[in-house]
PDB file of N, CA, C and O in Angstrom:
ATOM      1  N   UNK A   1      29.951  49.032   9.404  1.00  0.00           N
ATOM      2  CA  UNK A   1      28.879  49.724  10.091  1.00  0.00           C
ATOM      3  C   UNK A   1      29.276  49.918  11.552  1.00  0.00           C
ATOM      4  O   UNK A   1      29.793  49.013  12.207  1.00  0.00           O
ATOM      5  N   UNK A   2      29.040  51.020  11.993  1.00  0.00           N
ATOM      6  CA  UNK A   2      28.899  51.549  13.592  1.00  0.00           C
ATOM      7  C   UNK A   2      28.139  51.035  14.360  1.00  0.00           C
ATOM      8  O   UNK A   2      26.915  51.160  14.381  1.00  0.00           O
ATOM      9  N   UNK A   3      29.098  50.143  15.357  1.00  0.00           N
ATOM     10  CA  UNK A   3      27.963  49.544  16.418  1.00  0.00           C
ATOM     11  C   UNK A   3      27.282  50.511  17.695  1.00  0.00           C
ATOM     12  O   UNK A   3      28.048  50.926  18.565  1.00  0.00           O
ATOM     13  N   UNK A   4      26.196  50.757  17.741  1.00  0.00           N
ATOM     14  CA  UNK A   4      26.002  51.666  19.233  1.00  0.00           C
ATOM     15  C   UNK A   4      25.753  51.317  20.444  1.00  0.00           C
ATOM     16  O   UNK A   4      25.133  50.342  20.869  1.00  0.00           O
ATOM     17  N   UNK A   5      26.152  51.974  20.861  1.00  0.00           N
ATOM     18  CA  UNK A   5      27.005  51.625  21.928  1.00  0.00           C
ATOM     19  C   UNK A   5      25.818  52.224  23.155  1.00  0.00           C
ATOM     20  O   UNK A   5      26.032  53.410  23.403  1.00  0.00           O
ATOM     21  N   UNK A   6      24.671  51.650  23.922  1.00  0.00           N
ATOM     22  CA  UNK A   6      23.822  52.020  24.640  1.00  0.00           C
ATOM     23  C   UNK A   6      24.112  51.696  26.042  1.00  0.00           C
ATOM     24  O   UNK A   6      24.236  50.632  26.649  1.00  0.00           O
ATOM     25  N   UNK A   7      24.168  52.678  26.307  1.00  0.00           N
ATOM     26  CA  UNK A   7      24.118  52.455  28.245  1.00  0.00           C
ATOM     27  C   UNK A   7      23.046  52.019  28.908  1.00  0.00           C
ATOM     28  O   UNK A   7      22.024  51.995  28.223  1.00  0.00           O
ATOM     29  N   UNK A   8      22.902  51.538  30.413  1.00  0.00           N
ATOM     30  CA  UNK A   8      21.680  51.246  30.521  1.00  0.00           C
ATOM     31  C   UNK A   8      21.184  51.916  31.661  1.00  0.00           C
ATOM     32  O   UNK A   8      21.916  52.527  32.440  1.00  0.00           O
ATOM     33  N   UNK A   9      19.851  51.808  31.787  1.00  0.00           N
ATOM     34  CA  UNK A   9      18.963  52.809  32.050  1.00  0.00           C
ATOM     35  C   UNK A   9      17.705  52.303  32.636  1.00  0.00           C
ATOM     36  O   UNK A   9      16.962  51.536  32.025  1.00  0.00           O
ATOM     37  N   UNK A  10      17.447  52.798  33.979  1.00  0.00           N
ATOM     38  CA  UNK A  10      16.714  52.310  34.791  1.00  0.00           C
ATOM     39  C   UNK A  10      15.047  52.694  33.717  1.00  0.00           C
ATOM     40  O   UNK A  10      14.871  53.530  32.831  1.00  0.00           O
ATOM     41  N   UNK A  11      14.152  51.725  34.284  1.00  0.00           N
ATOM     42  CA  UNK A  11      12.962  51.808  33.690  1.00  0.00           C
ATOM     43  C   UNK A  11      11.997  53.154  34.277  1.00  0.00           C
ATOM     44  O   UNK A  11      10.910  53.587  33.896  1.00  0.00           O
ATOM     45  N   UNK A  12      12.807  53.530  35.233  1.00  0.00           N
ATOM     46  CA  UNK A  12      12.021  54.273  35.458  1.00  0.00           C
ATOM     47  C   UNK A  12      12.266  56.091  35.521  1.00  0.00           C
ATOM     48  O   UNK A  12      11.495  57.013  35.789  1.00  0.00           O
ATOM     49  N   UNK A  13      13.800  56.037  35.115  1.00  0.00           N
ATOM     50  CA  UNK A  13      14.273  56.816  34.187  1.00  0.00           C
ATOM     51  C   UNK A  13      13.916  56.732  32.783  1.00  0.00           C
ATOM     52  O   UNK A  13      13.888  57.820  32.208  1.00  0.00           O
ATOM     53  N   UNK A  14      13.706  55.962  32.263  1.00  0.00           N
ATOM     54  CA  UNK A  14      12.978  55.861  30.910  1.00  0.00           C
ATOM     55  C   UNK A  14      11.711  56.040  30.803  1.00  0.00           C
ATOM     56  O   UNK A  14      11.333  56.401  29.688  1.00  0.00           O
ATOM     57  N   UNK A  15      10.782  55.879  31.751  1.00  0.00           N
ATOM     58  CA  UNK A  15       9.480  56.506  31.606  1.00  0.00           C
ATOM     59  C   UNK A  15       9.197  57.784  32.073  1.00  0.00           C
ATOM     60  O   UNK A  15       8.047  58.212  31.981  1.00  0.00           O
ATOM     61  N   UNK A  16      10.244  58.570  32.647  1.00  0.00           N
ATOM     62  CA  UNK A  16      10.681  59.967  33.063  1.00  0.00           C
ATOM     63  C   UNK A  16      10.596  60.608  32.332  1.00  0.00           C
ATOM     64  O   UNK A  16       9.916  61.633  32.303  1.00  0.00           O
ATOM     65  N   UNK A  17      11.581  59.966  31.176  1.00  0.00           N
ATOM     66  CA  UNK A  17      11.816  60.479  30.384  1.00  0.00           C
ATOM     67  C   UNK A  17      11.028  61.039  28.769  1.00  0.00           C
ATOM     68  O   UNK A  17      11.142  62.035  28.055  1.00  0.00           O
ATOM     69  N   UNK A  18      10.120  59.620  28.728  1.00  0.00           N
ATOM     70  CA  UNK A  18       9.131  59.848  27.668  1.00  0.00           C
ATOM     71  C   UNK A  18       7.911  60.932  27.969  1.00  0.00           C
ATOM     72  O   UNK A  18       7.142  61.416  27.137  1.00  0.00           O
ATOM     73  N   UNK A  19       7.956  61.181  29.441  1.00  0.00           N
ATOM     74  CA  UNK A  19       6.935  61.504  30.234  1.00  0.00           C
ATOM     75  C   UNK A  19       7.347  63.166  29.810  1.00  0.00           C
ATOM     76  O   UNK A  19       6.595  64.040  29.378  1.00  0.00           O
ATOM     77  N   UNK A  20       8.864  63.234  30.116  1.00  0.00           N
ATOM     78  CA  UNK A  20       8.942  64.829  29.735  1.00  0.00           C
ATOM     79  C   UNK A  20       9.338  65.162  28.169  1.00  0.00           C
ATOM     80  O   UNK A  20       9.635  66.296  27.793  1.00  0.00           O
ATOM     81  N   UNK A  21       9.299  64.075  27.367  1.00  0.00           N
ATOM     82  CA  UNK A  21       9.391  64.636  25.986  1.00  0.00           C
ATOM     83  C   UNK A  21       7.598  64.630  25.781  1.00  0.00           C
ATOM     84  O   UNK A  21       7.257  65.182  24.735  1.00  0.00           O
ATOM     85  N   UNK A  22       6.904  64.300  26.296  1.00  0.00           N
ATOM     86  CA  UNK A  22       5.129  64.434  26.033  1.00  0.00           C
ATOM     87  C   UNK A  22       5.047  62.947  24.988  1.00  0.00           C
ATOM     88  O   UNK A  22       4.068  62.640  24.309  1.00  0.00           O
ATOM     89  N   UNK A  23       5.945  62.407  25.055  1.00  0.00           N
ATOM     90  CA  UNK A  23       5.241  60.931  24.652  1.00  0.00           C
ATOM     91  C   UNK A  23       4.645  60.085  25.273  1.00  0.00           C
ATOM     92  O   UNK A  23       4.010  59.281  24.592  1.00  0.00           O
ATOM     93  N   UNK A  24       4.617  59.953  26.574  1.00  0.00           N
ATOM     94  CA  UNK A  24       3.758  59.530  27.602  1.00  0.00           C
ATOM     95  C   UNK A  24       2.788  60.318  28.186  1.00  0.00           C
ATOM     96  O   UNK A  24       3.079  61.509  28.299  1.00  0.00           O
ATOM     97  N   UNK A  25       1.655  59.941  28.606  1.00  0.00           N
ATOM     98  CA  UNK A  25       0.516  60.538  29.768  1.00  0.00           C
ATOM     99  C   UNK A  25       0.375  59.434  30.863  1.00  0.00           C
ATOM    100  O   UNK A  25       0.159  58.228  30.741  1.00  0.00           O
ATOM    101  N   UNK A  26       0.569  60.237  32.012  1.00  0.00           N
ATOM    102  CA  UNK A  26       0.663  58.743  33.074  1.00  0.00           C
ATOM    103  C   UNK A  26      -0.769  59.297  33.467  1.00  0.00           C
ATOM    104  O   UNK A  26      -1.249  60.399  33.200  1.00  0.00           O
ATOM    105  N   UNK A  27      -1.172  58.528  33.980  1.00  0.00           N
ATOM    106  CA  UNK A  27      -3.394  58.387  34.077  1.00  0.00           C
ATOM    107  C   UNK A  27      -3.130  57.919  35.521  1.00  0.00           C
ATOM    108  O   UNK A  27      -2.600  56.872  35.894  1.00  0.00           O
ATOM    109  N   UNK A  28      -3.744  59.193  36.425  1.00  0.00           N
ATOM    110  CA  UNK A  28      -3.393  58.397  38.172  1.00  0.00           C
ATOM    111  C   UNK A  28      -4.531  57.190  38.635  1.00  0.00           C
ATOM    112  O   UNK A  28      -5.747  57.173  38.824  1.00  0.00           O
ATOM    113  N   UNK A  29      -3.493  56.266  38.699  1.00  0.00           N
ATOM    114  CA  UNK A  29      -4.489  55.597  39.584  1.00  0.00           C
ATOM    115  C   UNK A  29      -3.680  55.355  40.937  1.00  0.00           C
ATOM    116  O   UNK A  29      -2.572  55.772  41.272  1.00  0.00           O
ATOM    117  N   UNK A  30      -4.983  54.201  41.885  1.00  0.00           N
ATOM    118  CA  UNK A  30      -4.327  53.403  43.279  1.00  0.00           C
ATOM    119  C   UNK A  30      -5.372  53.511  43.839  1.00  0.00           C
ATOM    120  O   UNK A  30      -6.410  53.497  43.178  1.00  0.00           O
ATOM    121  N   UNK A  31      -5.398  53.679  45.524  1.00  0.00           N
ATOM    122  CA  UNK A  31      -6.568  53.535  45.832  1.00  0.00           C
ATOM    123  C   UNK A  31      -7.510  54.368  45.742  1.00  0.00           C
ATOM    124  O   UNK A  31      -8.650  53.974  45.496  1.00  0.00           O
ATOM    125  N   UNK A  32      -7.216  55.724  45.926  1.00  0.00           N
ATOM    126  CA  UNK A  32      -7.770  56.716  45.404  1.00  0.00           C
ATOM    127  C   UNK A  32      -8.620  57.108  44.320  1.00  0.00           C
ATOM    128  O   UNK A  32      -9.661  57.766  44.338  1.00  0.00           O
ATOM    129  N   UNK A  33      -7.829  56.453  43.128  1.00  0.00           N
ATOM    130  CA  UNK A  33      -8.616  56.683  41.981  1.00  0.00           C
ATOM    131  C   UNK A  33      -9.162  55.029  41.326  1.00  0.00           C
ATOM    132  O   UNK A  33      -8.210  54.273  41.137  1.00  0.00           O
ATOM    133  N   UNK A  34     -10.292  54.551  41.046  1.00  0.00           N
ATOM    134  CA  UNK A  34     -10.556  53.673  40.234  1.00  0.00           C
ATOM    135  C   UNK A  34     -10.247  53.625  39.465  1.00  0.00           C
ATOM    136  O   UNK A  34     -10.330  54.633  38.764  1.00  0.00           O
ATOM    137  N   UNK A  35      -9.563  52.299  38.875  1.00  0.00           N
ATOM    138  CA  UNK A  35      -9.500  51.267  37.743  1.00  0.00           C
ATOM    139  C   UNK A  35      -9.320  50.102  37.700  1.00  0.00           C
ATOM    140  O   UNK A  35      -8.974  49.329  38.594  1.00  0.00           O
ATOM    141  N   UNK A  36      -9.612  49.881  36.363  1.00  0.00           N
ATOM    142  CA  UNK A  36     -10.111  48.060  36.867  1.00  0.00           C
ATOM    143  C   UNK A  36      -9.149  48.088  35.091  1.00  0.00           C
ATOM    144  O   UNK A  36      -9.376  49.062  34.372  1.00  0.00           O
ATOM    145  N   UNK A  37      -8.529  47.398  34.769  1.00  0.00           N
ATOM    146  CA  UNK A  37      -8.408  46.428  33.779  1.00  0.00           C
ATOM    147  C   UNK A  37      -8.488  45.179  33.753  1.00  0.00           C
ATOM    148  O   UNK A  37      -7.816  44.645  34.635  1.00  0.00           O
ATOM    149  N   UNK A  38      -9.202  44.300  32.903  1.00  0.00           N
ATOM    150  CA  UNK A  38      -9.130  43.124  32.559  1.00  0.00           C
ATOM    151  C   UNK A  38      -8.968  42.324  31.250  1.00  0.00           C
ATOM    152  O   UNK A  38      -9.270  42.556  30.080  1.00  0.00           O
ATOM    153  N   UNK A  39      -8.226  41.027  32.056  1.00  0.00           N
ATOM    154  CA  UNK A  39      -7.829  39.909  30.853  1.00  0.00           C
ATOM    155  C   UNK A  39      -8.453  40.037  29.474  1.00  0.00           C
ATOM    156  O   UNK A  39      -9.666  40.185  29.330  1.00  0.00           O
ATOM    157  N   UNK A  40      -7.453  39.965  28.300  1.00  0.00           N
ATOM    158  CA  UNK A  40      -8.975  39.540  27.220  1.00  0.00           C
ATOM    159  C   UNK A  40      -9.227  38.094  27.057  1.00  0.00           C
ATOM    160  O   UNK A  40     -10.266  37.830  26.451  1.00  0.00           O
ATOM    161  N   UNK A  41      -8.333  36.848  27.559  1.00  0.00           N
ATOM    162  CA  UNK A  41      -8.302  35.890  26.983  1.00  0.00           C
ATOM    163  C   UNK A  41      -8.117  35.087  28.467  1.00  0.00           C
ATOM    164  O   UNK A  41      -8.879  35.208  29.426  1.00  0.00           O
ATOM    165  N   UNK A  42      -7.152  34.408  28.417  1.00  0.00           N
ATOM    166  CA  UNK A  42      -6.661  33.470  30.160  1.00  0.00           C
ATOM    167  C   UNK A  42      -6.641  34.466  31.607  1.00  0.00           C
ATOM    168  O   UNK A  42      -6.092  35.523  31.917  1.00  0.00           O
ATOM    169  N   UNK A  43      -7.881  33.157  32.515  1.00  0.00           N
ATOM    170  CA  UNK A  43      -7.539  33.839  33.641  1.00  0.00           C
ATOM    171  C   UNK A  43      -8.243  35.288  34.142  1.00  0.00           C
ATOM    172  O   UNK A  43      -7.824  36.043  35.020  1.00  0.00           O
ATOM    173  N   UNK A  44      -9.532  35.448  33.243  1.00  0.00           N
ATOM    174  CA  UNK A  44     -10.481  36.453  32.922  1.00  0.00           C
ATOM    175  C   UNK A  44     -10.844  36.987  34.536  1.00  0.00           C
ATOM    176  O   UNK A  44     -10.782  38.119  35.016  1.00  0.00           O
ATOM    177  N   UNK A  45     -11.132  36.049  34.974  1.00  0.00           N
ATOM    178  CA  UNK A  45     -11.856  36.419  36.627  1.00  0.00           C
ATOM    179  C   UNK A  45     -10.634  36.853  37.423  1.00  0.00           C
ATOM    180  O   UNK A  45     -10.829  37.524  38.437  1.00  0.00           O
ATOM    181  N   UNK A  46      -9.374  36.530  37.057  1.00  0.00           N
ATOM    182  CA  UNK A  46      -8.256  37.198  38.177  1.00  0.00           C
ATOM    183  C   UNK A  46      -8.055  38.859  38.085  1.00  0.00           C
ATOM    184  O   UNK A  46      -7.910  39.467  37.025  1.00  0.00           O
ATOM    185  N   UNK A  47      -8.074  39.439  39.358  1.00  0.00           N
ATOM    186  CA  UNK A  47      -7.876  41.118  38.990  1.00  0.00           C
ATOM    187  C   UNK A  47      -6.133  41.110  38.433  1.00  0.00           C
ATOM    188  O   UNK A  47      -5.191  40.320  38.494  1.00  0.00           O
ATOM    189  N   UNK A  48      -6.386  42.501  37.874  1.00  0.00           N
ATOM    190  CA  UNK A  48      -5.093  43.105  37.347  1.00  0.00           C
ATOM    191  C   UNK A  48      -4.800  44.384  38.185  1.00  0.00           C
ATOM    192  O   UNK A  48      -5.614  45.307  38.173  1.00  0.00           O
ATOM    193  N   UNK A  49      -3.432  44.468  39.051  1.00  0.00           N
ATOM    194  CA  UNK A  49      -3.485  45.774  39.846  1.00  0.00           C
ATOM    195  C   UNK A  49      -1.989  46.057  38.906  1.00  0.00           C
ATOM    196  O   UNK A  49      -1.073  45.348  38.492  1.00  0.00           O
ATOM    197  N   UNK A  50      -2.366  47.580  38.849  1.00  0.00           N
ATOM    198  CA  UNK A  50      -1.135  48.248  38.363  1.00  0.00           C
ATOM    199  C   UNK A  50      -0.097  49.283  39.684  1.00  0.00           C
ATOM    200  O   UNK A  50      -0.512  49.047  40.818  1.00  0.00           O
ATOM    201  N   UNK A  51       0.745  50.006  39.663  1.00  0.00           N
ATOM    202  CA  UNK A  51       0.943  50.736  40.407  1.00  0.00           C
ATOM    203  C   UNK A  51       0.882  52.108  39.607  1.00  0.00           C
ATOM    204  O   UNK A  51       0.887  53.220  40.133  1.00  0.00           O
ATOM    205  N   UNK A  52       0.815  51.792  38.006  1.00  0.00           N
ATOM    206  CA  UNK A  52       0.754  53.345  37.270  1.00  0.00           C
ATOM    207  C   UNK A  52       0.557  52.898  35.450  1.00  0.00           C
ATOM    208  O   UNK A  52       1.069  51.932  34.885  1.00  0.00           O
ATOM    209  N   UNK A  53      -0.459  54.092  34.767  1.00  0.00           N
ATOM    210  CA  UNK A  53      -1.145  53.410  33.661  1.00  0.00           C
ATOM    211  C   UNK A  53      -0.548  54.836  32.779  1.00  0.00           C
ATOM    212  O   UNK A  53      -0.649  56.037  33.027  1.00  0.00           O
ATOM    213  N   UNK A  54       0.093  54.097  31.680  1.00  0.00           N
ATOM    214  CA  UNK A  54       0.353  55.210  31.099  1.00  0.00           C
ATOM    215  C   UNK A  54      -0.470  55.601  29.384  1.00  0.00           C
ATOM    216  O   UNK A  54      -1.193  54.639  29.127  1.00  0.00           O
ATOM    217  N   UNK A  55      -0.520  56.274  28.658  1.00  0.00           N
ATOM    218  CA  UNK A  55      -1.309  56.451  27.354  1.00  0.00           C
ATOM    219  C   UNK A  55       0.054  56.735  26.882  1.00  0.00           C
ATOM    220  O   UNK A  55       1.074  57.234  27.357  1.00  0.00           O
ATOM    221  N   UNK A  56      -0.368  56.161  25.627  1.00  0.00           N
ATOM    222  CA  UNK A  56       1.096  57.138  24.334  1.00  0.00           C
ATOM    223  C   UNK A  56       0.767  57.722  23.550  1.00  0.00           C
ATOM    224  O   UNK A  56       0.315  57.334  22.473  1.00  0.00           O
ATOM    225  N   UNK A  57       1.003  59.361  24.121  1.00  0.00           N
ATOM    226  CA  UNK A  57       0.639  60.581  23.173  1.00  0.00           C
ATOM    227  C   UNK A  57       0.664  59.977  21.276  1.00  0.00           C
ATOM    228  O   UNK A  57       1.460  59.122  20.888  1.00  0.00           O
ATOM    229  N   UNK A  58      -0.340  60.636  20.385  1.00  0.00           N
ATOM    230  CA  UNK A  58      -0.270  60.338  19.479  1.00  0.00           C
ATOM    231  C   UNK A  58       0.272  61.690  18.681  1.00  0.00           C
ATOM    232  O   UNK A  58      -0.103  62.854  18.820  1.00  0.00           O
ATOM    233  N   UNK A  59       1.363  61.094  17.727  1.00  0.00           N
ATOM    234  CA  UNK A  59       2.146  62.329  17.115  1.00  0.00           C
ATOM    235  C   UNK A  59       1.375  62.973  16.028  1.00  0.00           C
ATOM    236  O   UNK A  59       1.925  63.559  15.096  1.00  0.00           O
ATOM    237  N   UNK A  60       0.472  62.892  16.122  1.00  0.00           N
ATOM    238  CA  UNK A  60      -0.450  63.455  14.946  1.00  0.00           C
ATOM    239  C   UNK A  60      -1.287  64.008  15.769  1.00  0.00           C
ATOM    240  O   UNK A  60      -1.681  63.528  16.832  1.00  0.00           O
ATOM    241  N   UNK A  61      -1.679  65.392  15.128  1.00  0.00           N
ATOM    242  CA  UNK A  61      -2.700  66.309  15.926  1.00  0.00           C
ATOM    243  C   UNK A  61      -3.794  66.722  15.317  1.00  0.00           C
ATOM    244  O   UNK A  61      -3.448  67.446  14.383  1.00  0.00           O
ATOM    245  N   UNK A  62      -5.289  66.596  15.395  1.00  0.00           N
ATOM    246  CA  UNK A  62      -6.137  66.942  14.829  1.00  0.00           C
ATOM    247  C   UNK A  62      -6.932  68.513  14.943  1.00  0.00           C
ATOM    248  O   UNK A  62      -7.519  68.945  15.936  1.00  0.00           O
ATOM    249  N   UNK A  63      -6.752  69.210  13.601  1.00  0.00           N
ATOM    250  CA  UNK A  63      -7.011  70.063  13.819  1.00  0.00           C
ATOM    251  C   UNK A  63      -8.126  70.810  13.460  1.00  0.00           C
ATOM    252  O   UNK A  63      -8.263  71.958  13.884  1.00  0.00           O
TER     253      UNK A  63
END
């Protein structure tokens, strides 16, 4: 069997990238825009800050 052979690749070239095949939706947040996520389990009362929230397009389309 063929081993492959993967280069590596900044994370944020990789979310570039999903971003322009439409498998990602990045959702703006920061200060500007509200959001809040929180814990489901440990540590409930501590905030969660992101710098960027993404959705993953679903490959199925309803028509």
């Amino acid at each position: 069997m063929k081993e492959l052979d993967i280069k590596k690749i900044s994370s944020q070239k990789l979310l570039q990238e999903l971003i322009d095949r439409k498998v990602l939706t990045q959702i703006p947040v920061g200060l500007y825009k509200e959001f809040e996520l929180r814990r489901k389990y440990k540590n409930r009362d501590k905030p969660i800050t992101y710098d960027g929230v993404y959705l993953l397009n679903s490959s199925q389309k309803d028509f």
